[in-house]
Amino acid sequence: MQQKTIPLSARDVLTLQSLRNVNHTEPVAFIITGTLMLTMGLLMAWLLRMHPQDTGLWIFTLFLLGTATFCFYHSRKKRQLRNIFEELLKANRKVTYSGRLIHMELTPRNTIRYKFEGGRSVEAYPLLVQDGASPASGYSRRMISAMGLDRSPVTLEVAPLQENTGFMLHIAYEDQPAQVSEQPILAEDRKFIMKEIILLGIIFLILLFVLYLFISFTSKFSKAALLMGWIPPAAIIAAGLIILLSRYRRSVKSATHKIVITGVVTEKITAWARVGKSSMLQTWYRVGPETFESNDASLAHPGQKLQIAFTARKDGSRGRLIAIR
């Protein structure tokens, strides 16, 4: 295995800057949200003095205070990550490892260990970004499994944290490049996307209906808790989702072409990810130099071909994910 230290490329700097900037703004959002939750929690606690037997008000107060604690904790974690990315940018260096990969495996430290010919190994945190989501948590997802294309020539680039460990910036399986083409969007592509939009809207309406039934039990929740606690957040979330779905629909309808990426799967990583309000296992497939997220863990294994399609923006960049198959 060959190893050398070189300066960060312009692409590396942009990646680390975006991660630093996201981890600069998100702590502020967590602090604002935490402060609002704490204020509402204290207000609910004051109302408890007048309604000490209201079980629902007790539950809601504890929920607000717990959410505030969660927000303040994550704000601190985000600030720590921001400082790490700031130090990596100041250091302005990365380490490249080139050689024949013997095997890759998941470690107890939530890193991926790449074992190279000759007995040397490197550990890296892969960047697993969700489609349309912030990249801030991409390096910290809890991985469940990882497998790769063994016996392949590989070049791995990492921003070092310590010896033989760092954040993965880029990895190339030299003999498995991806093919990229631009094609017209077909009617079936639009139908597929619109079905997903409609399904998302239906799921959200069901959740709102369940929430309505839940808060309708006035024997459990007081009128004060209902008016001051539940209705405003539900209205804000509903309005936000309607705006999001509207923009998504417009962007899809205005697209005329799609970007199609075809190649052999070189890595397959399954990790926990936030989907709506819950956590689900998602799978990332590496084709060429990039990873693509899917909720289907049976699409392909390393060594098999996969095709990913995105809408093409006017500037030629990738837009919304259309399909992965």
PDB file of N, CA and C in Angstrom, residues 10-61:
ATOM      1  N   ALA A  10      -9.785  21.624  -4.007  1.00  0.00           N
ATOM      2  CA  ALA A  10     -10.873  22.601  -3.917  1.00  0.00           C
ATOM      3  C   ALA A  10     -12.185  21.908  -3.540  1.00  0.00           C
ATOM      4  N   ARG A  11     -12.399  20.694  -4.081  1.00  0.00           N
ATOM      5  CA  ARG A  11     -13.618  19.941  -3.754  1.00  0.00           C
ATOM      6  C   ARG A  11     -13.640  19.549  -2.282  1.00  0.00           C
ATOM      7  N   ASP A  12     -12.454  19.134  -1.758  1.00  0.00           N
ATOM      8  CA  ASP A  12     -12.368  18.762  -0.342  1.00  0.00           C
ATOM      9  C   ASP A  12     -12.691  19.956   0.553  1.00  0.00           C
ATOM     10  N   VAL A  13     -12.153  21.118   0.192  1.00  0.00           N
ATOM     11  CA  VAL A  13     -12.389  22.327   0.987  1.00  0.00           C
ATOM     12  C   VAL A  13     -13.879  22.665   1.004  1.00  0.00           C
ATOM     13  N   LEU A  14     -14.542  22.559  -0.159  1.00  0.00           N
ATOM     14  CA  LEU A  14     -15.977  22.841  -0.219  1.00  0.00           C
ATOM     15  C   LEU A  14     -16.768  21.870   0.651  1.00  0.00           C
ATOM     16  N   THR A  15     -16.380  20.581   0.621  1.00  0.00           N
ATOM     17  CA  THR A  15     -17.069  19.575   1.445  1.00  0.00           C
ATOM     18  C   THR A  15     -16.937  19.894   2.929  1.00  0.00           C
ATOM     19  N   LEU A  16     -15.700  20.160   3.366  1.00  0.00           N
ATOM     20  CA  LEU A  16     -15.471  20.435   4.790  1.00  0.00           C
ATOM     21  C   LEU A  16     -16.090  21.768   5.206  1.00  0.00           C
ATOM     22  N   GLN A  17     -16.058  22.754   4.306  1.00  0.00           N
ATOM     23  CA  GLN A  17     -16.689  24.041   4.625  1.00  0.00           C
ATOM     24  C   GLN A  17     -18.196  23.899   4.792  1.00  0.00           C
ATOM     25  N   SER A  18     -18.823  23.108   3.913  1.00  0.00           N
ATOM     26  CA  SER A  18     -20.274  22.919   4.024  1.00  0.00           C
ATOM     27  C   SER A  18     -20.622  22.214   5.326  1.00  0.00           C
ATOM     28  N   LEU A  19     -19.811  21.228   5.724  1.00  0.00           N
ATOM     29  CA  LEU A  19     -20.054  20.521   6.983  1.00  0.00           C
ATOM     30  C   LEU A  19     -19.808  21.433   8.180  1.00  0.00           C
ATOM     31  N   ARG A  20     -18.770  22.263   8.090  1.00  0.00           N
ATOM     32  CA  ARG A  20     -18.515  23.225   9.173  1.00  0.00           C
ATOM     33  C   ARG A  20     -19.650  24.234   9.280  1.00  0.00           C
ATOM     34  N   ASN A  21     -20.103  24.762   8.124  1.00  0.00           N
ATOM     35  CA  ASN A  21     -21.141  25.786   8.142  1.00  0.00           C
ATOM     36  C   ASN A  21     -22.466  25.242   8.654  1.00  0.00           C
ATOM     37  N   VAL A  22     -22.810  24.001   8.228  1.00  0.00           N
ATOM     38  CA  VAL A  22     -24.050  23.386   8.706  1.00  0.00           C
ATOM     39  C   VAL A  22     -23.991  23.194  10.212  1.00  0.00           C
ATOM     40  N   ASN A  23     -22.825  22.773  10.699  1.00  0.00           N
ATOM     41  CA  ASN A  23     -22.674  22.567  12.141  1.00  0.00           C
ATOM     42  C   ASN A  23     -22.480  23.883  12.891  1.00  0.00           C
ATOM     43  N   HIS A  24     -22.464  24.991  12.153  1.00  0.00           N
ATOM     44  CA  HIS A  24     -22.463  26.310  12.778  1.00  0.00           C
ATOM     45  C   HIS A  24     -23.890  26.843  12.913  1.00  0.00           C
ATOM     46  N   THR A  25     -24.717  26.606  11.877  1.00  0.00           N
ATOM     47  CA  THR A  25     -26.092  27.116  11.900  1.00  0.00           C
ATOM     48  C   THR A  25     -27.031  26.214  12.687  1.00  0.00           C
ATOM     49  N   GLU A  26     -26.831  24.893  12.609  1.00  0.00           N
ATOM     50  CA  GLU A  26     -27.751  23.975  13.291  1.00  0.00           C
ATOM     51  C   GLU A  26     -27.728  24.129  14.814  1.00  0.00           C
ATOM     52  N   PRO A  27     -26.552  24.369  15.461  1.00  0.00           N
ATOM     53  CA  PRO A  27     -26.600  24.602  16.911  1.00  0.00           C
ATOM     54  C   PRO A  27     -27.473  25.787  17.288  1.00  0.00           C
ATOM     55  N   VAL A  28     -27.465  26.837  16.437  1.00  0.00           N
ATOM     56  CA  VAL A  28     -28.308  28.004  16.705  1.00  0.00           C
ATOM     57  C   VAL A  28     -29.787  27.606  16.641  1.00  0.00           C
ATOM     58  N   ALA A  29     -30.126  26.799  15.619  1.00  0.00           N
ATOM     59  CA  ALA A  29     -31.516  26.338  15.490  1.00  0.00           C
ATOM     60  C   ALA A  29     -31.918  25.480  16.688  1.00  0.00           C
ATOM     61  N   PHE A  30     -30.992  24.611  17.139  1.00  0.00           N
ATOM     62  CA  PHE A  30     -31.287  23.773  18.310  1.00  0.00           C
ATOM     63  C   PHE A  30     -31.476  24.631  19.563  1.00  0.00           C
ATOM     64  N   ILE A  31     -30.647  25.675  19.714  1.00  0.00           N
ATOM     65  CA  ILE A  31     -30.762  26.532  20.896  1.00  0.00           C
ATOM     66  C   ILE A  31     -32.091  27.288  20.875  1.00  0.00           C
ATOM     67  N   ILE A  32     -32.464  27.832  19.698  1.00  0.00           N
ATOM     68  CA  ILE A  32     -33.738  28.553  19.593  1.00  0.00           C
ATOM     69  C   ILE A  32     -34.912  27.625  19.896  1.00  0.00           C
ATOM     70  N   THR A  33     -34.881  26.419  19.270  1.00  0.00           N
ATOM     71  CA  THR A  33     -35.962  25.455  19.517  1.00  0.00           C
ATOM     72  C   THR A  33     -35.995  25.036  20.983  1.00  0.00           C
ATOM     73  N   GLY A  34     -34.807  24.764  21.549  1.00  0.00           N
ATOM     74  CA  GLY A  34     -34.742  24.361  22.949  1.00  0.00           C
ATOM     75  C   GLY A  34     -35.262  25.433  23.883  1.00  0.00           C
ATOM     76  N   THR A  35     -34.938  26.689  23.572  1.00  0.00           N
ATOM     77  CA  THR A  35     -35.412  27.800  24.399  1.00  0.00           C
ATOM     78  C   THR A  35     -36.938  27.927  24.331  1.00  0.00           C
ATOM     79  N   LEU A  36     -37.487  27.769  23.114  1.00  0.00           N
ATOM     80  CA  LEU A  36     -38.950  27.815  22.960  1.00  0.00           C
ATOM     81  C   LEU A  36     -39.616  26.677  23.730  1.00  0.00           C
ATOM     82  N   MET A  37     -39.048  25.460  23.602  1.00  0.00           N
ATOM     83  CA  MET A  37     -39.616  24.316  24.321  1.00  0.00           C
ATOM     84  C   MET A  37     -39.525  24.509  25.830  1.00  0.00           C
ATOM     85  N   LEU A  38     -38.388  25.060  26.281  1.00  0.00           N
ATOM     86  CA  LEU A  38     -38.221  25.303  27.713  1.00  0.00           C
ATOM     87  C   LEU A  38     -39.226  26.337  28.209  1.00  0.00           C
ATOM     88  N   THR A  39     -39.427  27.401  27.429  1.00  0.00           N
ATOM     89  CA  THR A  39     -40.386  28.445  27.809  1.00  0.00           C
ATOM     90  C   THR A  39     -41.799  27.875  27.888  1.00  0.00           C
ATOM     91  N   MET A  40     -42.173  27.088  26.861  1.00  0.00           N
ATOM     92  CA  MET A  40     -43.504  26.483  26.873  1.00  0.00           C
ATOM     93  C   MET A  40     -43.630  25.480  28.022  1.00  0.00           C
ATOM     94  N   GLY A  41     -42.544  24.753  28.298  1.00  0.00           N
ATOM     95  CA  GLY A  41     -42.575  23.791  29.393  1.00  0.00           C
ATOM     96  C   GLY A  41     -42.773  24.457  30.735  1.00  0.00           C
ATOM     97  N   LEU A  42     -42.097  25.586  30.932  1.00  0.00           N
ATOM     98  CA  LEU A  42     -42.258  26.328  32.184  1.00  0.00           C
ATOM     99  C   LEU A  42     -43.663  26.903  32.304  1.00  0.00           C
ATOM    100  N   LEU A  43     -44.230  27.338  31.153  1.00  0.00           N
ATOM    101  CA  LEU A  43     -45.594  27.842  31.157  1.00  0.00           C
ATOM    102  C   LEU A  43     -46.582  26.731  31.515  1.00  0.00           C
ATOM    103  N   MET A  44     -46.369  25.541  30.936  1.00  0.00           N
ATOM    104  CA  MET A  44     -47.228  24.402  31.272  1.00  0.00           C
ATOM    105  C   MET A  44     -47.080  24.023  32.750  1.00  0.00           C
ATOM    106  N   ALA A  45     -45.834  24.123  33.269  1.00  0.00           N
ATOM    107  CA  ALA A  45     -45.612  23.828  34.687  1.00  0.00           C
ATOM    108  C   ALA A  45     -46.376  24.811  35.570  1.00  0.00           C
ATOM    109  N   TRP A  46     -46.447  26.091  35.127  1.00  0.00           N
ATOM    110  CA  TRP A  46     -47.216  27.081  35.888  1.00  0.00           C
ATOM    111  C   TRP A  46     -48.702  26.733  35.855  1.00  0.00           C
ATOM    112  N   LEU A  47     -49.197  26.268  34.671  1.00  0.00           N
ATOM    113  CA  LEU A  47     -50.607  25.875  34.563  1.00  0.00           C
ATOM    114  C   LEU A  47     -50.916  24.664  35.444  1.00  0.00           C
ATOM    115  N   LEU A  48     -49.892  23.822  35.678  1.00  0.00           N
ATOM    116  CA  LEU A  48     -50.107  22.642  36.524  1.00  0.00           C
ATOM    117  C   LEU A  48     -50.519  23.020  37.945  1.00  0.00           C
ATOM    118  N   ARG A  49     -50.120  24.224  38.369  1.00  0.00           N
ATOM    119  CA  ARG A  49     -50.511  24.656  39.714  1.00  0.00           C
ATOM    120  C   ARG A  49     -52.026  24.795  39.819  1.00  0.00           C
ATOM    121  N   MET A  50     -52.663  25.131  38.679  1.00  0.00           N
ATOM    122  CA  MET A  50     -54.122  25.286  38.673  1.00  0.00           C
ATOM    123  C   MET A  50     -54.830  24.010  38.265  1.00  0.00           C
ATOM    124  N   HIS A  51     -54.100  23.091  37.611  1.00  0.00           N
ATOM    125  CA  HIS A  51     -54.702  21.824  37.171  1.00  0.00           C
ATOM    126  C   HIS A  51     -53.788  20.661  37.582  1.00  0.00           C
ATOM    127  N   PRO A  52     -53.577  20.478  38.883  1.00  0.00           N
ATOM    128  CA  PRO A  52     -52.618  19.451  39.326  1.00  0.00           C
ATOM    129  C   PRO A  52     -53.059  18.020  39.018  1.00  0.00           C
ATOM    130  N   GLN A  53     -54.341  17.810  38.758  1.00  0.00           N
ATOM    131  CA  GLN A  53     -54.826  16.451  38.487  1.00  0.00           C
ATOM    132  C   GLN A  53     -54.875  16.130  36.992  1.00  0.00           C
ATOM    133  N   ASP A  54     -54.461  17.075  36.162  1.00  0.00           N
ATOM    134  CA  ASP A  54     -54.529  16.882  34.704  1.00  0.00           C
ATOM    135  C   ASP A  54     -53.359  16.017  34.243  1.00  0.00           C
ATOM    136  N   THR A  55     -53.621  14.747  34.016  1.00  0.00           N
ATOM    137  CA  THR A  55     -52.565  13.810  33.603  1.00  0.00           C
ATOM    138  C   THR A  55     -51.955  14.210  32.262  1.00  0.00           C
ATOM    139  N   GLY A  56     -52.811  14.619  31.341  1.00  0.00           N
ATOM    140  CA  GLY A  56     -52.324  15.013  30.031  1.00  0.00           C
ATOM    141  C   GLY A  56     -51.382  16.198  30.092  1.00  0.00           C
ATOM    142  N   LEU A  57     -51.684  17.160  30.950  1.00  0.00           N
ATOM    143  CA  LEU A  57     -50.841  18.336  31.102  1.00  0.00           C
ATOM    144  C   LEU A  57     -49.491  17.955  31.693  1.00  0.00           C
ATOM    145  N   TRP A  58     -49.486  17.003  32.620  1.00  0.00           N
ATOM    146  CA  TRP A  58     -48.225  16.500  33.172  1.00  0.00           C
ATOM    147  C   TRP A  58     -47.372  15.874  32.061  1.00  0.00           C
ATOM    148  N   ILE A  59     -48.003  15.025  31.249  1.00  0.00           N
ATOM    149  CA  ILE A  59     -47.274  14.350  30.172  1.00  0.00           C
ATOM    150  C   ILE A  59     -46.712  15.362  29.178  1.00  0.00           C
ATOM    151  N   PHE A  60     -47.541  16.336  28.814  1.00  0.00           N
ATOM    152  CA  PHE A  60     -47.111  17.321  27.832  1.00  0.00           C
ATOM    153  C   PHE A  60     -45.983  18.197  28.377  1.00  0.00           C
ATOM    154  N   THR A  61     -46.050  18.548  29.665  1.00  0.00           N
ATOM    155  CA  THR A  61     -44.993  19.349  30.288  1.00  0.00           C
ATOM    156  C   THR A  61     -43.671  18.596  30.273  1.00  0.00           C
TER     157      THR A  61
END
